[in-house]
PDB file of C-alpha atoms and ligand atoms in Angstrom:
ATOM      1  CA  MET A   1      30.759   0.748  27.278  1.00 44.00           C
ATOM      2  CA  GLN A   2      27.650   0.206  25.137  1.00 45.00           C
ATOM      3  CA  SER A   3      24.897  -2.005  26.348  1.00 49.00           C
ATOM      4  CA  LYS A   4      24.496  -4.724  23.240  1.00 52.00           C
ATOM      5  CA  ASN A   5      20.763  -4.433  24.676  1.00 72.00           C
ATOM      6  CA  ARG A   6      19.012  -1.902  21.220  1.00 91.00           C
ATOM      7  CA  THR A   7      15.050  -0.408  22.502  1.00 95.00           C
ATOM      8  CA  LEU A   8      12.989   0.338  20.265  1.00 97.00           C
ATOM      9  CA  LYS A   9      10.464   3.114  21.529  1.00 98.00           C
ATOM     10  CA  ILE A  10       7.116   3.050  19.102  1.00 98.00           C
ATOM     11  CA  GLY A  11       4.569   5.067  19.922  1.00 98.00           C
ATOM     12  CA  ILE A  12       0.393   4.413  19.015  1.00 98.00           C
ATOM     13  CA  LEU A  13      -1.712   6.535  18.691  1.00 98.00           C
ATOM     14  CA  GLU A  14      -4.768   6.506  21.576  1.00 97.00           C
ATOM     15  CA  ILE A  15      -7.644   8.692  20.403  1.00 94.00           C
ATOM     16  CA  GLN A  16      -9.778   6.248  18.666  1.00 90.00           C
ATOM     17  CA  GLY A  17      -9.841   2.745  17.152  1.00 88.00           C
ATOM     18  CA  ALA A  18      -8.177  -0.772  17.634  1.00 93.00           C
ATOM     19  CA  PHE A  19      -5.068   0.665  19.636  1.00 95.00           C
ATOM     20  CA  LEU A  20      -4.907  -1.992  21.936  1.00 95.00           C
ATOM     21  CA  GLU A  21      -5.346  -4.489  18.514  1.00 97.00           C
ATOM     22  CA  HIS A  22      -2.452  -2.282  17.096  1.00 98.00           C
ATOM     23  CA  LYS A  23      -0.590  -2.847  20.482  1.00 98.00           C
ATOM     24  CA  ILE A  24      -1.245  -6.217  20.537  1.00 97.00           C
ATOM     25  CA  SER A  25       0.009  -7.186  16.613  1.00 97.00           C
ATOM     26  CA  LEU A  26       3.158  -4.718  17.346  1.00 97.00           C
ATOM     27  CA  LEU A  27       4.783  -7.961  19.960  1.00 97.00           C
ATOM     28  CA  ALA A  28       3.644 -10.440  18.087  1.00 96.00           C
ATOM     29  CA  ALA A  29       5.591  -9.123  15.255  1.00 96.00           C
ATOM     30  CA  ALA A  30       8.648  -8.032  17.333  1.00 96.00           C
ATOM     31  CA  LYS A  31       9.267 -11.593  18.115  1.00 95.00           C
ATOM     32  CA  GLU A  32      10.096 -12.058  14.682  1.00 94.00           C
ATOM     33  CA  LEU A  33      12.743  -9.712  15.513  1.00 94.00           C
ATOM     34  CA  SER A  34      16.848 -10.304  16.673  1.00 92.00           C
ATOM     35  CA  ASP A  35      17.143 -11.134  20.464  1.00 90.00           C
ATOM     36  CA  ASP A  36      19.074  -8.210  20.505  1.00 92.00           C
ATOM     37  CA  VAL A  37      16.288  -5.923  19.587  1.00 94.00           C
ATOM     38  CA  THR A  38      13.203  -4.696  22.065  1.00 95.00           C
ATOM     39  CA  VAL A  39      10.329  -2.853  21.371  1.00 97.00           C
ATOM     40  CA  ASP A  40       8.943  -0.816  24.138  1.00 97.00           C
ATOM     41  CA  VAL A  41       4.851   0.661  22.828  1.00 98.00           C
ATOM     42  CA  ILE A  42       4.019   3.653  24.550  1.00 97.00           C
ATOM     43  CA  GLY A  43       0.638   5.317  24.619  1.00 98.00           C
ATOM     44  CA  VAL A  44       0.981   8.679  22.115  1.00 98.00           C
ATOM     45  CA  ARG A  45      -1.797  10.533  23.717  1.00 97.00           C
ATOM     46  CA  ASN A  46      -0.619  14.444  24.701  1.00 98.00           C
ATOM     47  CA  VAL A  47       1.532  16.848  23.274  1.00 98.00           C
ATOM     48  CA  SER A  48       4.286  15.272  26.218  1.00 98.00           C
ATOM     49  CA  HIS A  49       4.058  12.066  24.978  1.00 98.00           C
ATOM     50  CA  ILE A  50       5.470  13.465  21.100  1.00 98.00           C
ATOM     51  CA  THR A  51       9.358  12.612  22.188  1.00 98.00           C
ATOM     52  CA  SER A  52      12.141  13.148  19.465  1.00 96.00           C
ATOM     53  CA  ASP A  53      13.858   9.061  20.654  1.00 97.00           C
ATOM     54  CA  MET A  54      10.091   7.709  19.709  1.00 98.00           C
ATOM     55  CA  VAL A  55      11.270   6.126  16.530  1.00 98.00           C
ATOM     56  CA  GLY A  56       8.517   4.393  15.819  1.00 98.00           C
ATOM     57  CA  LEU A  57       4.210   5.682  15.646  1.00 98.00           C
ATOM     58  CA  ILE A  58       0.866   3.892  14.390  1.00 98.00           C
ATOM     59  CA  ILE A  59      -2.088   6.420  13.868  1.00 98.00           C
ATOM     60  CA  PRO A  60      -5.171   4.317  14.237  1.00 97.00           C
ATOM     61  CA  GLY A  61      -8.498   4.146  12.288  1.00 95.00           C
ATOM     62  CA  GLY A  62     -11.273   6.116  13.388  1.00 94.00           C
ATOM     63  CA  GLU A  63     -12.865   8.932  12.250  1.00 93.00           C
ATOM     64  CA  SER A  64      -9.797  11.585  10.454  1.00 94.00           C
ATOM     65  CA  THR A  65     -12.649  14.437  11.233  1.00 92.00           C
ATOM     66  CA  ALA A  66     -12.670  14.004  15.141  1.00 93.00           C
ATOM     67  CA  ILE A  67      -8.985  13.193  15.272  1.00 94.00           C
ATOM     68  CA  SER A  68      -7.731  16.216  13.494  1.00 93.00           C
ATOM     69  CA  LEU A  69     -10.308  17.825  16.183  1.00 92.00           C
ATOM     70  CA  PHE A  70      -8.880  16.900  19.057  1.00 94.00           C
ATOM     71  CA  LEU A  71      -5.254  16.916  17.664  1.00 95.00           C
ATOM     72  CA  ARG A  72      -5.998  20.355  17.074  1.00 93.00           C
ATOM     73  CA  ARG A  73      -7.915  21.530  20.121  1.00 94.00           C
ATOM     74  CA  ASN A  74      -4.652  19.664  22.403  1.00 96.00           C
ATOM     75  CA  ASP A  75      -2.147  21.106  20.201  1.00 96.00           C
ATOM     76  CA  MET A  76      -0.529  18.436  19.029  1.00 97.00           C
ATOM     77  CA  GLU A  77      -0.999  19.183  15.282  1.00 95.00           C
ATOM     78  CA  GLU A  78       2.475  20.984  14.633  1.00 96.00           C
ATOM     79  CA  PRO A  79       4.504  18.853  16.892  1.00 98.00           C
ATOM     80  CA  LEU A  80       2.824  16.194  15.323  1.00 98.00           C
ATOM     81  CA  LYS A  81       3.866  17.454  11.971  1.00 97.00           C
ATOM     82  CA  ASN A  82       6.668  17.482  12.893  1.00 98.00           C
ATOM     83  CA  TRP A  83       8.299  14.516  14.476  1.00 98.00           C
ATOM     84  CA  VAL A  84       6.883  12.612  11.794  1.00 98.00           C
ATOM     85  CA  LYS A  85       8.841  15.117   9.160  1.00 97.00           C
ATOM     86  CA  ASP A  86      11.965  13.875  10.715  1.00 97.00           C
ATOM     87  CA  LYS A  87      14.112  12.015   8.840  1.00 95.00           C
ATOM     88  CA  ASP A  88      15.128   9.487  11.917  1.00 96.00           C
ATOM     89  CA  HIS A  89      10.732   8.624  12.192  1.00 98.00           C
ATOM     90  CA  VAL A  90       9.338   6.362  10.456  1.00 98.00           C
ATOM     91  CA  THR A  91       5.333   6.986  10.687  1.00 98.00           C
ATOM     92  CA  TRP A  92       2.377   4.459   9.458  1.00 98.00           C
ATOM     93  CA  GLY A  93      -1.001   5.628   9.404  1.00 98.00           C
ATOM     94  CA  THR A  94      -4.143   2.963   8.603  1.00 98.00           C
ATOM     95  CA  CYS A  95      -7.647   3.826   6.875  1.00 97.00           C
ATOM     96  CA  ALA A  96      -8.036   7.388   8.629  1.00 96.00           C
ATOM     97  CA  GLY A  97      -4.563   7.154   9.685  1.00 97.00           C
ATOM     98  CA  MET A  98      -3.924   7.520   6.190  1.00 98.00           C
ATOM     99  CA  ILE A  99      -6.069  10.203   5.332  1.00 97.00           C
ATOM    100  CA  LEU A 100      -3.985  12.239   8.092  1.00 97.00           C
ATOM    101  CA  LEU A 101      -0.576  11.449   6.466  1.00 98.00           C
ATOM    102  CA  SER A 102      -2.262  12.567   2.856  1.00 97.00           C
ATOM    103  CA  LYS A 103      -2.002  15.827   1.545  1.00 96.00           C
ATOM    104  CA  VAL A 104      -4.332  15.887  -0.532  1.00 95.00           C
ATOM    105  CA  THR A 105      -7.767  14.769   1.052  1.00 94.00           C
ATOM    106  CA  GLU A 106     -11.258  14.153  -1.724  1.00 91.00           C
ATOM    107  CA  ASN A 107     -14.538  14.024  -0.325  1.00 85.00           C
ATOM    108  CA  GLN A 108     -13.653  16.077   2.725  1.00 83.00           C
ATOM    109  CA  LYS A 109     -15.835  16.827   5.167  1.00 76.00           C
ATOM    110  CA  LYS A 110     -17.193  19.884   6.198  1.00 74.00           C
ATOM    111  CA  GLY A 111     -14.325  21.970   8.157  1.00 70.00           C
ATOM    112  CA  GLY A 112     -11.793  19.306   6.958  1.00 70.00           C
ATOM    113  CA  GLN A 113      -9.898  17.208   7.410  1.00 78.00           C
ATOM    114  CA  TYR A 114      -5.916  17.955   9.450  1.00 82.00           C
ATOM    115  CA  SER A 115      -2.794  16.564   7.170  1.00 91.00           C
ATOM    116  CA  LEU A 116       0.034  15.573   7.894  1.00 95.00           C
ATOM    117  CA  GLU A 117       1.549  16.554   5.007  1.00 95.00           C
ATOM    118  CA  ALA A 118       3.957  13.097   4.874  1.00 97.00           C
ATOM    119  CA  LEU A 119       2.370  11.103   1.706  1.00 98.00           C
ATOM    120  CA  ASP A 120       2.020  12.494  -2.153  1.00 98.00           C
ATOM    121  CA  VAL A 121      -0.632  11.631  -2.315  1.00 98.00           C
ATOM    122  CA  VAL A 122      -4.716  11.511  -3.759  1.00 97.00           C
ATOM    123  CA  VAL A 123      -6.663  10.126  -1.180  1.00 97.00           C
ATOM    124  CA  ALA A 124     -10.651   9.238  -1.557  1.00 96.00           C
ATOM    125  CA  ARG A 125     -12.659   8.983   2.029  1.00 95.00           C
ATOM    126  CA  ASN A 126     -15.148   6.642   1.943  1.00 93.00           C
ATOM    127  CA  HIS A 127     -14.151   5.351  -0.922  1.00 95.00           C
ATOM    128  CA  PHE A 128     -16.269   1.608  -1.063  1.00 92.00           C
ATOM    129  CA  GLY A 129     -18.932   3.084   0.710  1.00 87.00           C
ATOM    130  CA  ARG A 130     -20.966   2.992   3.482  1.00 84.00           C
ATOM    131  CA  GLN A 131     -20.330   1.145   7.416  1.00 82.00           C
ATOM    132  CA  VAL A 132     -22.577  -0.942   5.452  1.00 82.00           C
ATOM    133  CA  ASN A 133     -19.533  -1.850   2.595  1.00 81.00           C
ATOM    134  CA  SER A 134     -17.613  -2.295   5.356  1.00 89.00           C
ATOM    135  CA  PHE A 135     -15.740  -5.465   4.112  1.00 93.00           C
ATOM    136  CA  GLU A 136     -12.987  -8.186   4.392  1.00 94.00           C
ATOM    137  CA  GLY A 137     -10.753  -9.316   0.560  1.00 93.00           C
ATOM    138  CA  ASP A 138      -7.351 -10.835  -0.374  1.00 93.00           C
ATOM    139  CA  LEU A 139      -5.167  -7.943  -1.288  1.00 96.00           C
ATOM    140  CA  ASN A 140      -2.983  -7.654  -4.221  1.00 96.00           C
ATOM    141  CA  ILE A 141       0.744  -7.107  -2.859  1.00 96.00           C
ATOM    142  CA  THR A 142       3.055  -5.580  -5.368  1.00 94.00           C
ATOM    143  CA  ASP A 143       5.407  -5.380  -3.022  1.00 94.00           C
ATOM    144  CA  PRO A 144       8.602  -8.342  -3.040  1.00 93.00           C
ATOM    145  CA  GLU A 145       9.340  -7.336   0.643  1.00 92.00           C
ATOM    146  CA  LEU A 146       5.793  -7.392   1.746  1.00 93.00           C
ATOM    147  CA  LEU A 147       5.727 -10.973  -0.158  1.00 92.00           C
ATOM    148  CA  SER A 148       9.018 -12.513   0.854  1.00 92.00           C
ATOM    149  CA  ILE A 149       7.613 -12.136   4.694  1.00 91.00           C
ATOM    150  CA  GLN A 150       6.739 -15.699   5.776  1.00 82.00           C
ATOM    151  CA  THR A 151       4.820 -16.207   8.677  1.00 81.00           C
ATOM    152  CA  GLY A 152       2.082 -18.533   7.178  1.00 76.00           C
ATOM    153  CA  ASN A 153      -0.069 -16.158   7.297  1.00 76.00           C
ATOM    154  CA  GLU A 154      -1.543 -16.623   2.756  1.00 81.00           C
ATOM    155  CA  PRO A 155      -2.649 -15.395   1.295  1.00 89.00           C
ATOM    156  CA  PHE A 156      -3.125 -11.265   2.226  1.00 93.00           C
ATOM    157  CA  ARG A 157      -6.522  -9.827   3.416  1.00 94.00           C
ATOM    158  CA  GLY A 158      -7.877  -6.945   4.102  1.00 96.00           C
ATOM    159  CA  VAL A 159     -10.389  -5.642   6.538  1.00 96.00           C
ATOM    160  CA  PHE A 160     -11.636  -2.875   5.014  1.00 96.00           C
ATOM    161  CA  ILE A 161     -14.159   0.084   6.734  1.00 95.00           C
ATOM    162  CA  ARG A 162     -15.770   3.014   5.636  1.00 94.00           C
ATOM    163  CA  ALA A 163     -12.385   2.624   4.072  1.00 96.00           C
ATOM    164  CA  PRO A 164     -10.371   5.833   2.569  1.00 96.00           C
ATOM    165  CA  ALA A 165      -8.217   4.695  -0.968  1.00 97.00           C
ATOM    166  CA  ILE A 166      -5.396   6.309  -2.566  1.00 98.00           C
ATOM    167  CA  SER A 167      -6.694   8.303  -6.212  1.00 96.00           C
ATOM    168  CA  ARG A 168      -3.798   9.032  -7.531  1.00 97.00           C
ATOM    169  CA  THR A 169       0.419   9.301  -6.249  1.00 98.00           C
ATOM    170  CA  THR A 170       1.251  12.841  -7.012  1.00 98.00           C
ATOM    171  CA  ASN A 171       5.187  11.893  -6.587  1.00 98.00           C
ATOM    172  CA  PRO A 172       7.431   9.426  -7.686  1.00 98.00           C
ATOM    173  CA  SER A 173       9.192   8.311  -5.155  1.00 98.00           C
ATOM    174  CA  VAL A 174       5.314   6.847  -3.530  1.00 98.00           C
ATOM    175  CA  LYS A 175       6.020   3.024  -3.513  1.00 98.00           C
ATOM    176  CA  ILE A 176       2.473   0.831  -4.597  1.00 98.00           C
ATOM    177  CA  LEU A 177       2.644  -1.860  -2.269  1.00 98.00           C
ATOM    178  CA  ALA A 178      -1.111  -3.470  -1.956  1.00 97.00           C
ATOM    179  CA  CYS A 179      -3.828  -2.523  -4.535  1.00 97.00           C
ATOM    180  CA  ALA A 180      -7.548  -4.343  -4.140  1.00 96.00           C
ATOM    181  CA  SER A 181     -10.952  -4.255  -5.741  1.00 93.00           C
ATOM    182  CA  THR A 182     -14.693  -4.857  -5.019  1.00 91.00           C
ATOM    183  CA  GLU A 183     -17.953  -6.110  -7.503  1.00 89.00           C
ATOM    184  CA  ASP A 184     -18.729  -2.752  -6.851  1.00 87.00           C
ATOM    185  CA  LYS A 185     -16.059  -1.152  -7.454  1.00 88.00           C
ATOM    186  CA  PRO A 186     -13.586  -2.958  -9.986  1.00 91.00           C
ATOM    187  CA  GLU A 187     -11.183  -1.040 -10.818  1.00 93.00           C
ATOM    188  CA  ALA A 188      -8.272  -2.001  -9.057  1.00 95.00           C
ATOM    189  CA  VAL A 189      -7.015   0.822  -6.438  1.00 97.00           C
ATOM    190  CA  ILE A 190      -4.388   1.379  -4.270  1.00 98.00           C
ATOM    191  CA  VAL A 191      -4.883   1.225  -0.871  1.00 98.00           C
ATOM    192  CA  GLY A 192      -1.308   0.443   0.682  1.00 98.00           C
ATOM    193  CA  CYS A 193       1.576   2.941   0.108  1.00 98.00           C
ATOM    194  CA  ARG A 194       5.012   4.028   1.434  1.00 98.00           C
ATOM    195  CA  GLN A 195       7.043   6.647   0.713  1.00 98.00           C
ATOM    196  CA  GLY A 196      10.324   7.280   2.552  1.00 98.00           C
ATOM    197  CA  ASN A 197       9.555   6.222   5.724  1.00 98.00           C
ATOM    198  CA  VAL A 198       5.782   7.273   6.291  1.00 98.00           C
ATOM    199  CA  LEU A 199       3.894   4.034   5.393  1.00 98.00           C
ATOM    200  CA  ALA A 200       0.289   4.056   4.493  1.00 98.00           C
ATOM    201  CA  THR A 201      -2.610   1.311   4.900  1.00 98.00           C
ATOM    202  CA  ALA A 202      -6.372   1.905   3.529  1.00 98.00           C
ATOM    203  CA  PHE A 203      -7.319  -1.187   5.854  1.00 97.00           C
ATOM    204  CA  HIS A 204      -7.073  -3.058   8.849  1.00 97.00           C
ATOM    205  CA  PRO A 205      -3.828  -5.488   9.904  1.00 96.00           C
ATOM    206  CA  GLU A 206      -4.140  -4.737  13.518  1.00 96.00           C
ATOM    207  CA  LEU A 207      -8.303  -6.794  12.708  1.00 96.00           C
ATOM    208  CA  THR A 208      -6.286  -9.748  11.511  1.00 93.00           C
ATOM    209  CA  GLU A 209      -3.944 -12.462  13.008  1.00 92.00           C
ATOM    210  CA  ASP A 210      -1.550 -11.396  10.028  1.00 93.00           C
ATOM    211  CA  PHE A 211       1.192  -9.077  12.028  1.00 95.00           C
ATOM    212  CA  ARG A 212       3.150  -8.794   8.458  1.00 96.00           C
ATOM    213  CA  TRP A 213       2.235  -5.100   8.210  1.00 97.00           C
ATOM    214  CA  HIS A 214       3.491  -4.809  11.496  1.00 98.00           C
ATOM    215  CA  LEU A 215       7.163  -6.735  10.666  1.00 97.00           C
ATOM    216  CA  TYR A 216       6.738  -4.909   7.419  1.00 97.00           C
ATOM    217  CA  PHE A 217       6.938  -1.910   9.468  1.00 98.00           C
ATOM    218  CA  LEU A 218       9.626  -2.678  12.639  1.00 98.00           C
ATOM    219  CA  ARG A 219      11.738  -3.348   9.534  1.00 96.00           C
ATOM    220  CA  MET A 220      11.387   0.358   8.620  1.00 97.00           C
ATOM    221  CA  ILE A 221      12.493   1.210  11.164  1.00 97.00           C
ATOM    222  CA  GLN A 222      15.182  -0.843  12.039  1.00 95.00           C
ATOM    223  CA  GLN A 223      16.182   0.626   8.373  1.00 93.00           C
ATOM    224  CA  ARG A 224      15.945   4.346   8.298  1.00 92.00           C
TER     225      ARG A 224
HETATM  226  N1  LIG B 301     -13.935   6.702   7.085  1.00 95.75           N
HETATM  227  C1  LIG B 301     -13.040   7.650   8.265  1.00 95.75           C
HETATM  228  C2  LIG B 301     -13.222   8.743   8.254  1.00 95.75           C
HETATM  229  O1  LIG B 301     -13.229   8.860   7.400  1.00 95.75           O
HETATM  230  C3  LIG B 301     -12.198   6.175   8.172  1.00 95.75           C
HETATM  231  C4  LIG B 301     -12.514   4.514   8.116  1.00 95.75           C
HETATM  232  C5  LIG B 301     -12.204   4.166   9.494  1.00 95.75           C
HETATM  233  O2  LIG B 301     -10.268   4.491   9.677  1.00 95.75           O
HETATM  234  N2  LIG B 301     -12.286   2.646   9.655  1.00 95.75           N
HETATM  235  O3  LIG B 301     -12.039   8.514   8.532  1.00 95.75           O
END
């Protein structure tokens, strides 16, 4: 007889960035799911960790050039790309993770960033400026599903660390979830989007107490 309990195996790429914070937020969000669902978080550090029974993957921030190099040196590029392509898998990239998911990168470093070619967008690295221009600001959420998540955290804030932004989308199936602007960059740009099973945010929800984005990601996994 099939067990009623369902385990969602979710990986977090543990190369750079706030992978521990992502794990904490993911487990906090998982408490909002029904009792029969268990979330099992695993660290993805080499090719043997990229398995087909893993249903979700978070690619944290960091330095997209360094992450690219690590993936290349460890023969993880192609297996990861194929894993992400699978319709049964849900991927979320934050900051550098968003850069890696995007098909086209502006302001690329020499040698270039590797692309998982999962999002039909043009992403601009360091859109908001350098490290000193890192900031925390309100997000303009344009997605009703996100807005309907009630966890007592109001409003939606975004922590931006040398963050990218999406300059444009190149396919109508890319759904815009969040926009932001600053005094220096007053024109609102896309900082959160989704295309099918792929989610991308330019900011770092894992560095706040707000786990609504993690819950949204878990729901994407459940709805796939
Ligand atoms: N600017 C970094 C890059 O290009 C991303 C910064 C971040 O992930 N916090 O990779």
